[in-house]
């Protein structure tokens, strides 16, 4: 089986101060600015996914009797 991955790109505008701060962070941590941004996006996506899963679990628990009656 062969898996093909496509990389998508996005361009964002940063102020001069934001770019300088990002560049400083990347330099201080021995990473490239794009790696710092990629890690930040991944962390935010994980956090959002966890929040949505927790909310879904709360709703499922709250409405468990109804969901059982509906056969879900």
mmCIF file of N, CA and C in Angstrom:
data_model
loop_
_atom_site.group_PDB
_atom_site.id
_atom_site.type_symbol
_atom_site.label_atom_id
_atom_site.label_comp_id
_atom_site.label_asym_id
_atom_site.label_seq_id
_atom_site.Cartn_x
_atom_site.Cartn_y
_atom_site.Cartn_z
ATOM 1 N N UNK A 1 0.843 -1.182 0.000
ATOM 2 C CA UNK A 1 0.000 0.000 0.000
ATOM 3 C C UNK A 1 0.887 1.244 0.000
ATOM 4 N N UNK A 2 0.551 2.181 -0.828
ATOM 5 C CA UNK A 2 1.307 3.427 -0.924
ATOM 6 C C UNK A 2 0.440 4.559 -0.412
ATOM 7 N N UNK A 3 0.990 5.343 0.482
ATOM 8 C CA UNK A 3 0.282 6.498 1.003
ATOM 9 C C UNK A 3 0.908 7.752 0.423
ATOM 10 N N UNK A 4 0.081 8.600 -0.125
ATOM 11 C CA UNK A 4 0.556 9.851 -0.711
ATOM 12 C C UNK A 4 0.024 10.992 0.155
ATOM 13 N N UNK A 5 0.911 11.822 0.610
ATOM 14 C CA UNK A 5 0.505 12.967 1.425
ATOM 15 C C UNK A 5 0.725 14.242 0.626
ATOM 16 N N UNK A 6 -0.255 15.109 0.671
ATOM 17 C CA UNK A 6 -0.139 16.397 0.011
ATOM 18 C C UNK A 6 0.029 17.465 1.067
ATOM 19 N N UNK A 7 0.962 18.335 0.875
ATOM 20 C CA UNK A 7 1.194 19.417 1.817
ATOM 21 C C UNK A 7 0.439 20.640 1.334
ATOM 22 N N UNK A 8 -0.326 21.190 2.219
ATOM 23 C CA UNK A 8 -1.033 22.422 1.914
ATOM 24 C C UNK A 8 -0.261 23.580 2.517
ATOM 25 N N UNK A 9 -0.401 24.721 1.918
ATOM 26 C CA UNK A 9 0.299 25.902 2.400
ATOM 27 C C UNK A 9 -0.690 27.004 2.695
ATOM 28 N N UNK A 10 -0.294 27.871 3.604
ATOM 29 C CA UNK A 10 -1.101 29.038 3.949
ATOM 30 C C UNK A 10 -0.140 30.213 4.126
ATOM 31 N N UNK A 11 -0.592 31.364 3.754
ATOM 32 C CA UNK A 11 0.200 32.581 3.943
ATOM 33 C C UNK A 11 -0.539 33.457 4.930
ATOM 34 N N UNK A 12 0.164 33.930 5.929
ATOM 35 C CA UNK A 12 -0.447 34.838 6.904
ATOM 36 C C UNK A 12 0.374 36.111 6.988
ATOM 37 N N UNK A 13 -0.305 37.181 7.283
ATOM 38 C CA UNK A 13 0.385 38.469 7.441
ATOM 39 C C UNK A 13 0.687 38.678 8.922
ATOM 40 N N UNK A 14 1.903 39.048 9.217
ATOM 41 C CA UNK A 14 2.315 39.369 10.581
ATOM 42 C C UNK A 14 2.819 40.804 10.607
ATOM 43 N N UNK A 15 2.557 41.459 11.712
ATOM 44 C CA UNK A 15 3.137 42.794 11.863
ATOM 45 C C UNK A 15 4.642 42.643 12.034
ATOM 46 N N UNK A 16 5.334 43.736 11.921
ATOM 47 C CA UNK A 16 6.785 43.702 12.110
ATOM 48 C C UNK A 16 7.153 43.196 13.493
ATOM 49 N N UNK A 17 6.409 43.623 14.501
ATOM 50 C CA UNK A 17 6.671 43.173 15.875
ATOM 51 C C UNK A 17 6.405 41.682 16.040
ATOM 52 N N UNK A 18 5.313 41.200 15.421
ATOM 53 C CA UNK A 18 5.001 39.771 15.509
ATOM 54 C C UNK A 18 6.077 38.939 14.824
ATOM 55 N N UNK A 19 6.509 39.381 13.651
ATOM 56 C CA UNK A 19 7.554 38.657 12.935
ATOM 57 C C UNK A 19 8.851 38.636 13.736
ATOM 58 N N UNK A 20 9.201 39.777 14.319
ATOM 59 C CA UNK A 20 10.434 39.843 15.109
ATOM 60 C C UNK A 20 10.358 38.895 16.308
ATOM 61 N N UNK A 21 9.204 38.869 16.972
ATOM 62 C CA UNK A 21 9.039 37.985 18.124
ATOM 63 C C UNK A 21 9.107 36.518 17.700
ATOM 64 N N UNK A 22 8.474 36.192 16.591
ATOM 65 C CA UNK A 22 8.518 34.830 16.070
ATOM 66 C C UNK A 22 9.947 34.447 15.698
ATOM 67 N N UNK A 23 10.630 35.322 15.021
ATOM 68 C CA UNK A 23 12.018 35.052 14.625
ATOM 69 C C UNK A 23 12.908 34.872 15.851
ATOM 70 N N UNK A 24 12.704 35.697 16.867
ATOM 71 C CA UNK A 24 13.489 35.578 18.109
ATOM 72 C C UNK A 24 13.222 34.238 18.792
ATOM 73 N N UNK A 25 11.941 33.843 18.857
ATOM 74 C CA UNK A 25 11.590 32.563 19.480
ATOM 75 C C UNK A 25 12.209 31.409 18.708
ATOM 76 N N UNK A 26 12.092 31.459 17.390
ATOM 77 C CA UNK A 26 12.666 30.398 16.566
ATOM 78 C C UNK A 26 14.170 30.314 16.780
ATOM 79 N N UNK A 27 14.837 31.438 16.778
ATOM 80 C CA UNK A 27 16.283 31.478 16.971
ATOM 81 C C UNK A 27 16.669 30.948 18.349
ATOM 82 N N UNK A 28 15.929 31.372 19.354
ATOM 83 C CA UNK A 28 16.240 30.972 20.730
ATOM 84 C C UNK A 28 16.037 29.475 20.951
ATOM 85 N N UNK A 29 15.134 28.876 20.178
ATOM 86 C CA UNK A 29 14.840 27.456 20.368
ATOM 87 C C UNK A 29 15.462 26.582 19.283
ATOM 88 N N UNK A 30 16.244 27.193 18.398
ATOM 89 C CA UNK A 30 16.934 26.434 17.363
ATOM 90 C C UNK A 30 16.002 25.849 16.312
ATOM 91 N N UNK A 31 14.906 26.552 16.058
ATOM 92 C CA UNK A 31 13.946 26.075 15.059
ATOM 93 C C UNK A 31 13.748 27.143 14.003
ATOM 94 N N UNK A 32 13.095 26.745 12.925
ATOM 95 C CA UNK A 32 12.734 27.708 11.888
ATOM 96 C C UNK A 32 11.397 28.338 12.270
ATOM 97 N N UNK A 33 11.145 29.581 11.835
ATOM 98 C CA UNK A 33 9.865 30.220 12.163
ATOM 99 C C UNK A 33 8.667 29.381 11.731
ATOM 100 N N UNK A 34 8.739 28.760 10.548
ATOM 101 C CA UNK A 34 7.605 27.957 10.090
ATOM 102 C C UNK A 34 7.361 26.734 10.974
ATOM 103 N N UNK A 35 8.425 26.207 11.591
ATOM 104 C CA UNK A 35 8.252 25.081 12.501
ATOM 105 C C UNK A 35 7.561 25.518 13.789
ATOM 106 N N UNK A 36 7.898 26.702 14.275
ATOM 107 C CA UNK A 36 7.245 27.238 15.467
ATOM 108 C C UNK A 36 5.753 27.438 15.196
ATOM 109 N N UNK A 37 5.439 28.004 14.049
ATOM 110 C CA UNK A 37 4.037 28.248 13.686
ATOM 111 C C UNK A 37 3.301 26.922 13.523
ATOM 112 N N UNK A 38 3.916 25.969 12.838
ATOM 113 C CA UNK A 38 3.279 24.666 12.623
ATOM 114 C C UNK A 38 2.968 23.993 13.961
ATOM 115 N N UNK A 39 3.905 24.035 14.892
ATOM 116 C CA UNK A 39 3.692 23.441 16.207
ATOM 117 C C UNK A 39 2.566 24.151 16.958
ATOM 118 N N UNK A 40 2.496 25.464 16.827
ATOM 119 C CA UNK A 40 1.432 26.224 17.486
ATOM 120 C C UNK A 40 0.067 25.871 16.907
ATOM 121 N N UNK A 41 -0.008 25.733 15.593
ATOM 122 C CA UNK A 41 -1.278 25.370 14.952
ATOM 123 C C UNK A 41 -1.687 23.972 15.389
ATOM 124 N N UNK A 42 -0.771 23.040 15.393
ATOM 125 C CA UNK A 42 -1.093 21.672 15.806
ATOM 126 C C UNK A 42 -1.583 21.631 17.253
ATOM 127 N N UNK A 43 -0.931 22.387 18.122
ATOM 128 C CA UNK A 43 -1.345 22.422 19.525
ATOM 129 C C UNK A 43 -2.750 22.988 19.657
ATOM 130 N N UNK A 44 -3.053 24.032 18.912
ATOM 131 C CA UNK A 44 -4.388 24.638 18.972
ATOM 132 C C UNK A 44 -5.450 23.689 18.425
ATOM 133 N N UNK A 45 -5.136 22.986 17.347
ATOM 134 C CA UNK A 45 -6.081 22.022 16.787
ATOM 135 C C UNK A 45 -6.349 20.886 17.773
ATOM 136 N N UNK A 46 -5.299 20.398 18.446
ATOM 137 C CA UNK A 46 -5.489 19.358 19.466
ATOM 138 C C UNK A 46 -6.373 19.854 20.591
ATOM 139 N N UNK A 47 -6.141 21.085 21.045
ATOM 140 C CA UNK A 47 -6.933 21.651 22.131
ATOM 141 C C UNK A 47 -8.400 21.783 21.724
ATOM 142 N N UNK A 48 -8.652 22.260 20.517
ATOM 143 C CA UNK A 48 -10.027 22.387 20.028
ATOM 144 C C UNK A 48 -10.694 21.015 19.923
ATOM 145 N N UNK A 49 -9.960 20.029 19.397
ATOM 146 C CA UNK A 49 -10.498 18.678 19.254
ATOM 147 C C UNK A 49 -10.860 18.106 20.632
ATOM 148 N N UNK A 50 -9.996 18.337 21.615
ATOM 149 C CA UNK A 50 -10.261 17.854 22.969
ATOM 150 C C UNK A 50 -11.472 18.549 23.582
ATOM 151 N N UNK A 51 -11.603 19.852 23.343
ATOM 152 C CA UNK A 51 -12.757 20.592 23.868
ATOM 153 C C UNK A 51 -14.055 20.098 23.253
ATOM 154 N N UNK A 52 -14.055 19.860 21.952
ATOM 155 C CA UNK A 52 -15.254 19.371 21.271
ATOM 156 C C UNK A 52 -15.605 17.967 21.771
ATOM 157 N N UNK A 53 -14.616 17.109 21.929
ATOM 158 C CA UNK A 53 -14.864 15.749 22.421
ATOM 159 C C UNK A 53 -15.436 15.779 23.833
ATOM 160 N N UNK A 54 -14.914 16.657 24.679
ATOM 161 C CA UNK A 54 -15.421 16.769 26.048
ATOM 162 C C UNK A 54 -16.858 17.270 26.055
ATOM 163 N N UNK A 55 -17.167 18.243 25.216
ATOM 164 C CA UNK A 55 -18.532 18.762 25.145
ATOM 165 C C UNK A 55 -19.479 17.681 24.632
ATOM 166 N N UNK A 56 -19.054 16.918 23.638
ATOM 167 C CA UNK A 56 -19.888 15.834 23.105
ATOM 168 C C UNK A 56 -20.140 14.780 24.175
ATOM 169 N N UNK A 57 -19.124 14.447 24.952
ATOM 170 C CA UNK A 57 -19.284 13.464 26.022
ATOM 171 C C UNK A 57 -20.257 13.971 27.085
ATOM 172 N N UNK A 58 -20.152 15.265 27.426
ATOM 173 C CA UNK A 58 -21.085 15.839 28.413
ATOM 174 C C UNK A 58 -22.516 15.772 27.901
ATOM 175 N N UNK A 59 -22.714 16.138 26.640
ATOM 176 C CA UNK A 59 -24.057 16.103 26.058
ATOM 177 C C UNK A 59 -24.588 14.677 25.982
ATOM 178 N N UNK A 60 -23.743 13.751 25.583
ATOM 179 C CA UNK A 60 -24.173 12.349 25.498
ATOM 180 C C UNK A 60 -24.561 11.835 26.875
ATOM 181 N N UNK A 61 -23.793 12.202 27.893
ATOM 182 C CA UNK A 61 -24.125 11.783 29.260
ATOM 183 C C UNK A 61 -25.418 12.403 29.746
ATOM 184 N N UNK A 62 -25.591 13.665 29.464
ATOM 185 C CA UNK A 62 -26.787 14.389 29.890
ATOM 186 C C UNK A 62 -28.043 13.850 29.219
ATOM 187 N N UNK A 63 -27.901 13.402 27.975
ATOM 188 C CA UNK A 63 -29.055 12.947 27.205
ATOM 189 C C UNK A 63 -29.040 11.434 26.969
ATOM 190 N N UNK A 64 -28.326 10.700 27.813
ATOM 191 C CA UNK A 64 -28.191 9.250 27.646
ATOM 192 C C UNK A 64 -29.544 8.538 27.571
ATOM 193 N N UNK A 65 -30.508 8.846 28.445
ATOM 194 C CA UNK A 65 -31.792 8.133 28.348
ATOM 195 C C UNK A 65 -32.474 8.342 26.981
ATOM 196 N N UNK A 66 -32.445 9.555 26.489
ATOM 197 C CA UNK A 66 -33.051 9.829 25.192
ATOM 198 C C UNK A 66 -32.307 9.096 24.080
ATOM 199 N N UNK A 67 -31.011 9.108 24.134
ATOM 200 C CA UNK A 67 -30.219 8.423 23.105
ATOM 201 C C UNK A 67 -30.474 6.914 23.141
ATOM 202 N N UNK A 68 -30.630 6.340 24.337
ATOM 203 C CA UNK A 68 -30.954 4.921 24.426
ATOM 204 C C UNK A 68 -32.312 4.630 23.797
ATOM 205 N N UNK A 69 -33.277 5.490 24.078
ATOM 206 C CA UNK A 69 -34.615 5.296 23.501
ATOM 207 C C UNK A 69 -34.579 5.410 21.982
ATOM 208 N N UNK A 70 -33.720 6.235 21.463
ATOM 209 C CA UNK A 70 -33.602 6.406 20.023
ATOM 210 C C UNK A 70 -32.743 5.324 19.378
ATOM 211 N N UNK A 71 -32.118 4.491 20.224
ATOM 212 C CA UNK A 71 -31.292 3.407 19.709
ATOM 213 C C UNK A 71 -29.920 3.831 19.264
ATOM 214 N N UNK A 72 -29.406 4.863 19.860
ATOM 215 C CA UNK A 72 -28.087 5.368 19.485
ATOM 216 C C UNK A 72 -27.058 4.912 20.481
#
